[in-house]
């Protein structure tokens, strides 16, 4: 997620911002009590490696700016016509174009470095490489609110400020390639931070981004409520494949049974939650009734129907105290809410794309044996035709779960405050103890 990767990046840069006397930290000359362990040529190689890590950090900052404030090109624009976000993005593009290094290799990202300072840069670059996936999975313009976009812009600008500050500190490394026009880049980042600070930050953006795809829980059936959760989890994953009308009815009936049995076992343990399960069972019962004439051969859904039947069978065999454990009860509620949402999407997609049809009876004539006989024939029509059912109404009003009001993760604001403090960190005066904070 965005919060995890950006938090890892801020932590690494905060550690770097608090480190001074860079030559000593990579084996160079320093105090008489700290001998020199690397040659100038070796420190030059180390500096080139740090530059590659730094390049990855700047690329992440540029991607963040593009995601939160996209613009096709800056041809013909000037500093007066560009806004703060556009100016920072323009300066980042000029800086990246002037850097004569490549991105770090995979070996450099996964191999621990002998010097702690270099390894901290590696962790920052690794976080940036992982964070690239977030911008294609929910962290982008059009998917974020204005406050969330401003939060991403401020995060990227703060990272740029940190890189500019560190660039000056690393200037004595042999062969160090300084940033192009670091003063203008730093001023653009500071202006962008000031502009983003006018609005209210929305740290719920930390909950967005890439997440690993859930996998099936293979193996033999687990005992008790764990086995029910196993089947429900696998059902949720298999619902990613569009089911046929028959398999959909099997899934709906399985959830009716699961809800009914859960309500029975919670009547004495938690009556309030039991009422919710009863309502869910009633909604699925109505859906089963409304889909008795549903047709549609497109899709598959066989594995989903099988896992649904397994979940219903295991729930019926569950003991009376099978839901006495509160954490397991909450897990069942969460996975069942996910199934509800997935089924709602499946039904609405099937109706909108005319993959599901409603079977109706229509009058007709049969000329069997040369005589016209009035008969009743069956045909399938679109569910959105005048001959409608209550299927969509039940899905939209009863089954679809209420959207969850997401809250910002704990520590999101404090992480940024700590990073801001690191940006303003100053080394202690010469001769002072390292434990004495600087004024």
Coordinates of C-alpha atoms in Angstrom, one line a residue:
X1 CA 0.0 0.0 0.0
X2 CA 1.0 3.6 -0.5
X3 CA 1.3 4.2 3.3
X4 CA 3.7 1.3 3.8
X5 CA 6.0 2.2 0.9
X6 CA 6.0 5.9 1.5
X7 CA 6.5 5.3 5.3
X8 CA 9.5 3.1 4.6
X9 CA 10.9 5.8 2.3
X10 CA 10.4 8.5 4.9
X11 CA 12.0 6.4 7.7
X12 CA 15.1 5.8 5.5
X13 CA 15.5 9.4 4.5
X14 CA 15.0 10.5 8.1
X15 CA 17.9 8.3 9.2
X16 CA 20.0 9.7 6.4
X17 CA 19.2 13.3 7.3
X18 CA 20.4 12.7 10.8
X19 CA 23.8 11.4 9.7
X20 CA 26.7 13.8 9.2
X21 CA 30.4 13.4 8.5
X22 CA 29.7 11.3 5.4
X23 CA 33.3 10.6 4.6
X24 CA 33.8 8.7 7.9
X25 CA 30.7 6.7 7.3
X26 CA 32.0 5.2 4.0
X27 CA 35.5 4.6 5.3
X28 CA 37.2 7.9 4.6
X29 CA 39.5 10.0 6.8
X30 CA 38.1 11.5 9.9
X31 CA 39.0 11.7 13.6
X32 CA 42.4 10.3 14.6
X33 CA 40.6 7.5 16.5
X34 CA 38.8 6.4 13.3
X35 CA 41.3 5.0 10.7
X36 CA 40.7 5.3 7.0
X37 CA 39.6 2.0 5.5
X38 CA 38.7 2.9 1.9
X39 CA 40.7 4.6 -0.9
X40 CA 39.4 7.6 -2.9
X41 CA 38.7 5.3 -5.8
X42 CA 36.6 3.0 -3.6
X43 CA 34.7 5.9 -2.2
X44 CA 34.1 7.1 -5.8
X45 CA 32.5 3.7 -6.5
X46 CA 30.4 4.0 -3.4
X47 CA 29.3 7.5 -4.4
X48 CA 28.2 6.2 -7.8
X49 CA 26.2 3.5 -6.1
X50 CA 24.5 6.0 -3.8
X51 CA 23.7 8.1 -6.9
X52 CA 21.9 5.2 -8.4
X53 CA 19.8 4.8 -5.3
X54 CA 19.2 8.5 -5.2
X55 CA 18.0 8.3 -8.9
X56 CA 15.4 5.8 -7.9
X57 CA 14.1 8.1 -5.1
X58 CA 13.8 11.0 -7.6
X59 CA 12.0 8.8 -10.1
X60 CA 9.5 7.9 -7.4
X61 CA 8.9 11.5 -6.6
X62 CA 8.3 12.3 -10.3
X63 CA 5.9 9.4 -10.6
X64 CA 4.0 10.7 -7.5
X65 CA 3.7 14.2 -9.0
X66 CA 2.5 12.8 -12.3
X67 CA -0.1 10.6 -10.5
X68 CA -1.5 13.4 -8.3
X69 CA -1.3 16.3 -10.8
X70 CA -1.1 15.0 -14.4
X71 CA -0.3 17.3 -17.3
X72 CA 0.5 16.2 -20.9
X73 CA 3.5 18.5 -21.5
X74 CA 5.1 21.7 -20.5
X75 CA 6.0 23.0 -24.0
X76 CA 5.7 26.7 -24.2
X77 CA 5.1 27.1 -20.4
X78 CA 7.2 29.4 -18.1
X79 CA 7.7 29.6 -14.4
X80 CA 5.0 32.3 -14.3
X81 CA 2.4 30.1 -16.0
X82 CA 3.2 26.9 -14.1
X83 CA 1.6 26.3 -10.8
X84 CA 3.6 25.0 -7.8
X85 CA 3.0 21.3 -8.6
X86 CA 3.7 21.8 -12.3
X87 CA 6.9 23.7 -11.5
X88 CA 8.2 21.0 -9.2
X89 CA 7.4 18.4 -11.8
X90 CA 9.2 20.4 -14.5
X91 CA 12.2 20.8 -12.3
X92 CA 12.2 17.1 -11.5
X93 CA 12.1 16.2 -15.2
X94 CA 15.1 18.5 -15.9
X95 CA 17.0 17.0 -13.0
X96 CA 16.4 13.4 -14.1
X97 CA 17.4 14.2 -17.6
X98 CA 20.7 15.6 -16.5
X99 CA 21.6 12.6 -14.3
X100 CA 24.1 10.3 -16.0
X101 CA 23.4 7.1 -14.0
X102 CA 21.0 4.3 -14.4
X103 CA 18.6 2.8 -11.9
X104 CA 20.0 0.3 -9.4
X105 CA 20.1 -3.3 -10.4
X106 CA 18.1 -5.9 -8.7
X107 CA 21.2 -7.3 -7.0
X108 CA 21.9 -3.8 -5.6
X109 CA 18.3 -3.6 -4.2
X110 CA 18.3 -7.0 -2.5
X111 CA 21.9 -7.3 -1.3
X112 CA 22.7 -5.8 2.1
X113 CA 25.6 -3.3 1.9
X114 CA 28.6 -3.3 4.2
X115 CA 28.3 0.4 5.2
X116 CA 25.2 1.3 7.1
X117 CA 24.8 4.6 5.3
X118 CA 24.8 2.9 1.9
X119 CA 22.4 0.3 3.1
X120 CA 20.0 2.9 4.3
X121 CA 20.0 4.4 0.8
X122 CA 19.3 0.9 -0.5
X123 CA 16.3 0.6 1.7
X124 CA 15.0 4.0 0.4
X125 CA 15.4 2.9 -3.2
X126 CA 13.8 -0.5 -2.5
X127 CA 10.8 1.3 -1.0
X128 CA 10.5 3.4 -4.1
X129 CA 10.7 0.4 -6.5
X130 CA 7.9 -1.3 -4.5
X131 CA 5.9 2.0 -4.4
X132 CA 5.8 2.3 -8.2
X133 CA 3.0 -0.3 -8.2
X134 CA 0.8 1.9 -6.1
X135 CA 0.3 4.6 -8.8
X136 CA -1.4 2.0 -11.1
X137 CA -3.6 0.6 -8.4
X138 CA -5.7 3.3 -6.9
X139 CA -3.2 6.1 -6.2
X140 CA -3.8 8.4 -9.1
X141 CA -5.7 11.4 -10.4
X142 CA -9.4 10.7 -10.8
X143 CA -9.4 8.0 -8.1
X144 CA -8.3 10.3 -5.3
X145 CA -10.0 13.3 -3.7
X146 CA -8.4 16.7 -3.9
X147 CA -7.2 16.4 -0.3
X148 CA -5.6 13.0 -1.0
X149 CA -3.9 14.4 -4.1
X150 CA -2.5 17.3 -2.1
X151 CA -1.2 14.8 0.5
X152 CA 0.6 12.8 -2.2
X153 CA 2.1 16.0 -3.7
X154 CA 3.3 17.2 -0.3
X155 CA 4.9 13.7 0.4
X156 CA 6.7 13.9 -2.9
X157 CA 7.8 17.5 -2.3
X158 CA 9.2 16.6 1.1
X159 CA 11.2 13.7 -0.3
X160 CA 12.7 16.1 -2.9
X161 CA 13.6 18.5 -0.1
X162 CA 15.4 15.7 1.7
X163 CA 17.3 14.7 -1.5
X164 CA 18.4 18.3 -2.1
X165 CA 19.6 18.7 1.4
X166 CA 21.6 15.4 1.3
X167 CA 23.1 16.4 -2.1
X168 CA 25.0 19.3 -0.5
X169 CA 26.2 17.0 2.3
X170 CA 27.6 14.4 0.0
X171 CA 29.6 16.9 -2.2
X172 CA 33.0 15.8 -0.8
X173 CA 32.6 12.3 -2.0
X174 CA 35.2 11.7 -4.9
X175 CA 33.5 12.1 -8.3
X176 CA 30.1 13.0 -6.7
X177 CA 27.6 14.1 -9.4
X178 CA 25.6 17.0 -7.9
X179 CA 22.0 17.6 -8.9
X180 CA 21.3 20.1 -11.7
X181 CA 20.2 23.5 -10.3
X182 CA 19.5 22.1 -6.7
X183 CA 18.6 25.6 -5.5
X184 CA 15.7 25.9 -8.0
X185 CA 14.6 22.3 -7.4
X186 CA 14.6 22.9 -3.6
X187 CA 12.7 26.2 -3.9
X188 CA 10.1 24.5 -6.1
X189 CA 9.7 21.7 -3.5
X190 CA 9.3 24.2 -0.7
X191 CA 6.7 26.2 -2.6
X192 CA 4.8 23.0 -3.4
X193 CA 4.8 22.1 0.3
X194 CA 3.6 25.5 1.3
X195 CA 0.8 25.3 -1.3
X196 CA -0.2 21.8 -0.3
X197 CA -0.3 22.9 3.4
X198 CA -3.1 25.3 2.7
X199 CA -5.6 22.4 2.5
X200 CA -6.6 19.7 5.0
X201 CA -4.5 16.6 4.6
X202 CA -6.2 13.3 4.0
X203 CA -4.1 10.4 5.2
X204 CA -6.6 7.8 4.1
X205 CA -4.6 7.8 0.9
X206 CA -2.2 5.6 2.8
X207 CA -4.8 2.8 2.6
X208 CA -4.7 2.8 -1.2
X209 CA -2.3 1.2 -3.6
X210 CA -1.1 -2.2 -4.6
X211 CA -1.8 -5.2 -2.5
X212 CA -0.8 -8.8 -3.1
X213 CA -3.5 -10.9 -4.7
X214 CA -5.3 -13.3 -2.2
X215 CA -4.7 -17.0 -2.8
X216 CA -6.7 -20.1 -2.3
X217 CA -6.4 -21.9 1.0
X218 CA -5.5 -25.3 -0.3
X219 CA -5.3 -28.6 1.6
X220 CA -7.8 -30.7 3.6
X221 CA -10.8 -29.1 5.3
X222 CA -10.0 -27.4 8.5
X223 CA -12.0 -28.1 11.7
X224 CA -14.8 -26.0 13.1
X225 CA -15.4 -22.4 12.2
X226 CA -12.0 -22.3 10.5
X227 CA -13.2 -24.7 7.9
X228 CA -16.2 -22.5 7.2
X229 CA -13.9 -19.5 6.8
X230 CA -11.7 -21.6 4.5
X231 CA -14.6 -22.3 2.2
X232 CA -16.0 -18.8 2.3
X233 CA -12.5 -17.4 1.5
X234 CA -12.1 -19.7 -1.5
X235 CA -15.7 -18.9 -2.6
X236 CA -14.8 -15.2 -2.6
X237 CA -11.8 -15.7 -4.8
X238 CA -13.6 -18.0 -7.2
X239 CA -16.3 -15.4 -7.6
X240 CA -13.8 -13.4 -9.6
X241 CA -14.9 -15.7 -12.5
X242 CA -18.3 -14.8 -13.9
X243 CA -20.8 -17.7 -13.0
X244 CA -23.6 -19.1 -15.1
X245 CA -27.1 -18.6 -13.9
X246 CA -27.3 -22.1 -12.4
X247 CA -24.1 -21.8 -10.5
X248 CA -25.1 -18.3 -9.3
X249 CA -28.3 -19.9 -7.8
X250 CA -26.2 -22.5 -6.0
X251 CA -24.0 -19.8 -4.5
X252 CA -27.0 -17.7 -3.4
X253 CA -28.6 -20.7 -1.7
X254 CA -25.3 -21.5 0.1
X255 CA -25.1 -18.1 1.5
X256 CA -28.7 -18.3 2.7
X257 CA -27.9 -21.5 4.6
X258 CA -24.7 -20.0 6.0
X259 CA -26.6 -16.9 7.2
X260 CA -29.4 -18.9 8.7
X261 CA -27.1 -21.2 10.6
X262 CA -25.0 -18.3 11.9
X263 CA -28.1 -16.5 13.2
X264 CA -29.1 -19.6 15.1
X265 CA -25.8 -19.9 16.8
X266 CA -25.6 -16.3 17.7
X267 CA -29.1 -15.8 19.2
X268 CA -27.9 -16.4 22.7
X269 CA -24.3 -15.2 22.3
X270 CA -24.9 -11.9 20.4
X271 CA -28.6 -11.2 19.6
X272 CA -27.8 -7.9 17.8
X273 CA -25.4 -9.6 15.3
X274 CA -27.8 -12.5 15.0
X275 CA -30.5 -10.1 13.7
X276 CA -28.1 -9.0 11.0
X277 CA -27.4 -12.5 9.9
X278 CA -31.2 -13.1 9.8
X279 CA -31.6 -10.2 7.5
X280 CA -28.9 -11.5 5.3
X281 CA -30.5 -14.9 5.2
X282 CA -33.8 -13.3 4.3
X283 CA -32.2 -11.3 1.5
X284 CA -30.6 -14.3 0.0
X285 CA -33.8 -16.3 0.3
X286 CA -35.6 -13.6 -1.7
X287 CA -32.7 -13.7 -4.3
X288 CA -33.0 -17.4 -4.6
X289 CA -36.8 -17.0 -5.2
X290 CA -36.3 -14.2 -7.8
X291 CA -33.6 -16.2 -9.7
X292 CA -35.7 -19.4 -10.1
X293 CA -36.4 -18.3 -13.7
X294 CA -33.0 -16.8 -14.4
X295 CA -31.1 -18.1 -17.4
X296 CA -27.7 -17.6 -18.7
X297 CA -25.0 -20.0 -20.1
X298 CA -22.1 -17.6 -20.3
X299 CA -19.4 -18.0 -17.7
X300 CA -18.3 -20.8 -15.4
X301 CA -18.6 -20.5 -11.6
X302 CA -18.4 -24.2 -11.0
X303 CA -15.6 -23.9 -8.4
X304 CA -17.5 -21.0 -6.7
X305 CA -20.6 -23.2 -6.5
X306 CA -18.6 -26.1 -5.1
X307 CA -17.0 -23.9 -2.4
X308 CA -20.4 -22.4 -1.5
X309 CA -21.9 -25.9 -1.0
X310 CA -18.9 -26.9 1.2
X311 CA -19.3 -23.7 3.3
X312 CA -23.0 -24.4 3.8
X313 CA -22.4 -28.1 4.7
X314 CA -19.7 -27.2 7.2
X315 CA -21.8 -24.5 8.8
X316 CA -24.7 -26.9 9.3
X317 CA -22.4 -29.3 11.1
X318 CA -20.9 -26.6 13.3
X319 CA -21.5 -26.9 17.0
X320 CA -23.8 -24.6 18.9
X321 CA -20.9 -22.7 20.3
X322 CA -19.0 -22.6 17.0
X323 CA -19.2 -18.8 16.8
X324 CA -18.4 -18.1 20.5
X325 CA -14.9 -16.8 19.5
X326 CA -15.3 -13.0 18.8
X327 CA -12.3 -12.8 16.4
X328 CA -13.5 -15.7 14.3
X329 CA -17.0 -14.2 14.3
X330 CA -15.6 -10.9 12.9
X331 CA -13.6 -12.7 10.3
X332 CA -16.8 -14.5 9.1
X333 CA -18.6 -11.2 8.9
X334 CA -15.8 -9.6 6.9
X335 CA -15.4 -12.4 4.3
X336 CA -19.2 -12.6 4.0
X337 CA -19.4 -8.9 3.4
X338 CA -16.9 -9.3 0.6
X339 CA -19.0 -12.1 -0.9
X340 CA -22.0 -9.9 -0.8
X341 CA -20.2 -7.1 -2.6
X342 CA -18.9 -9.5 -5.2
X343 CA -22.3 -11.1 -5.8
X344 CA -23.9 -7.6 -6.2
X345 CA -21.3 -6.7 -8.9
X346 CA -21.8 -10.1 -10.6
X347 CA -25.6 -9.6 -10.9
X348 CA -25.4 -6.0 -12.0
X349 CA -22.8 -6.8 -14.6
X350 CA -24.8 -9.8 -15.9
X351 CA -27.9 -7.7 -16.2
X352 CA -26.2 -4.7 -17.8
X353 CA -24.3 -6.8 -20.3
X354 CA -27.3 -9.1 -21.0
X355 CA -25.6 -12.2 -19.8
X356 CA -28.5 -13.1 -17.6
X357 CA -32.1 -13.4 -18.9
X358 CA -35.5 -13.8 -17.3
X359 CA -37.7 -16.8 -18.4
X360 CA -41.3 -15.9 -19.0
X361 CA -44.4 -17.7 -20.4
X362 CA -46.0 -16.4 -23.6
X363 CA -49.1 -17.6 -25.5
X364 CA -48.6 -19.4 -28.8
X365 CA -50.2 -21.7 -31.3
X366 CA -49.3 -25.3 -32.2
X367 CA -50.4 -26.8 -35.5
X368 CA -49.8 -30.4 -34.5
X369 CA -51.8 -32.9 -36.5
X370 CA -53.1 -30.1 -38.7
X371 CA -55.1 -28.5 -35.9
X372 CA -54.3 -25.1 -34.3
X373 CA -54.1 -25.5 -30.5
X374 CA -53.5 -22.6 -28.1
X375 CA -50.4 -23.4 -26.0
X376 CA -48.1 -21.7 -23.6
X377 CA -44.5 -21.3 -24.6
X378 CA -41.4 -20.2 -22.6
X379 CA -38.9 -17.6 -23.8
X380 CA -36.1 -15.6 -22.3
X381 CA -36.1 -11.8 -22.2
X382 CA -33.8 -9.1 -20.8
X383 CA -34.2 -8.5 -17.1
X384 CA -34.4 -4.8 -17.8
X385 CA -37.4 -5.3 -20.1
X386 CA -41.0 -4.3 -19.0
X387 CA -41.3 -7.8 -17.6
X388 CA -39.0 -7.2 -14.6
X389 CA -38.4 -8.9 -11.3
X390 CA -37.4 -7.6 -8.0
X391 CA -33.9 -8.9 -8.5
X392 CA -32.1 -5.6 -9.0
X393 CA -34.1 -3.9 -6.3
X394 CA -33.0 -6.5 -3.7
X395 CA -29.4 -6.3 -4.8
X396 CA -29.2 -2.5 -4.6
X397 CA -31.3 -1.9 -1.5
X398 CA -30.9 -5.0 0.7
X399 CA -27.8 -7.0 -0.2
X400 CA -25.2 -4.4 -1.1
X401 CA -23.1 -3.7 2.0
X402 CA -22.9 -0.1 3.3
X403 CA -19.6 1.6 2.2
X404 CA -17.1 1.6 4.9
X405 CA -15.9 5.0 6.1
X406 CA -12.2 4.5 6.1
X407 CA -10.0 6.1 8.7
X408 CA -6.4 7.1 8.4
X409 CA -4.0 4.4 9.7
X410 CA -2.5 5.1 13.1
X411 CA 0.8 6.9 12.9
X412 CA 0.2 8.4 9.5
X413 CA 0.3 12.0 10.7
X414 CA 3.1 11.3 13.2
X415 CA 5.3 9.7 10.5
X416 CA 5.1 12.9 8.5
X417 CA 5.8 15.1 11.5
X418 CA 8.9 13.0 12.3
X419 CA 10.1 13.4 8.7
X420 CA 9.5 17.2 8.9
X421 CA 11.6 17.3 12.1
X422 CA 14.4 15.3 10.3
X423 CA 14.3 17.9 7.5
X424 CA 15.1 20.6 9.9
X425 CA 17.7 18.6 11.8
X426 CA 21.0 20.3 12.5
X427 CA 24.3 18.7 13.6
X428 CA 25.4 19.3 17.2
X429 CA 28.2 21.9 17.6
X430 CA 31.8 20.8 17.4
X431 CA 33.0 19.4 20.7
X432 CA 29.5 18.7 22.0
X433 CA 28.4 15.3 23.1
X434 CA 26.4 13.4 20.4
X435 CA 23.7 12.9 23.0
X436 CA 23.2 16.6 23.5
X437 CA 20.6 17.9 21.1
X438 CA 21.5 20.8 18.9
X439 CA 19.8 24.2 19.5

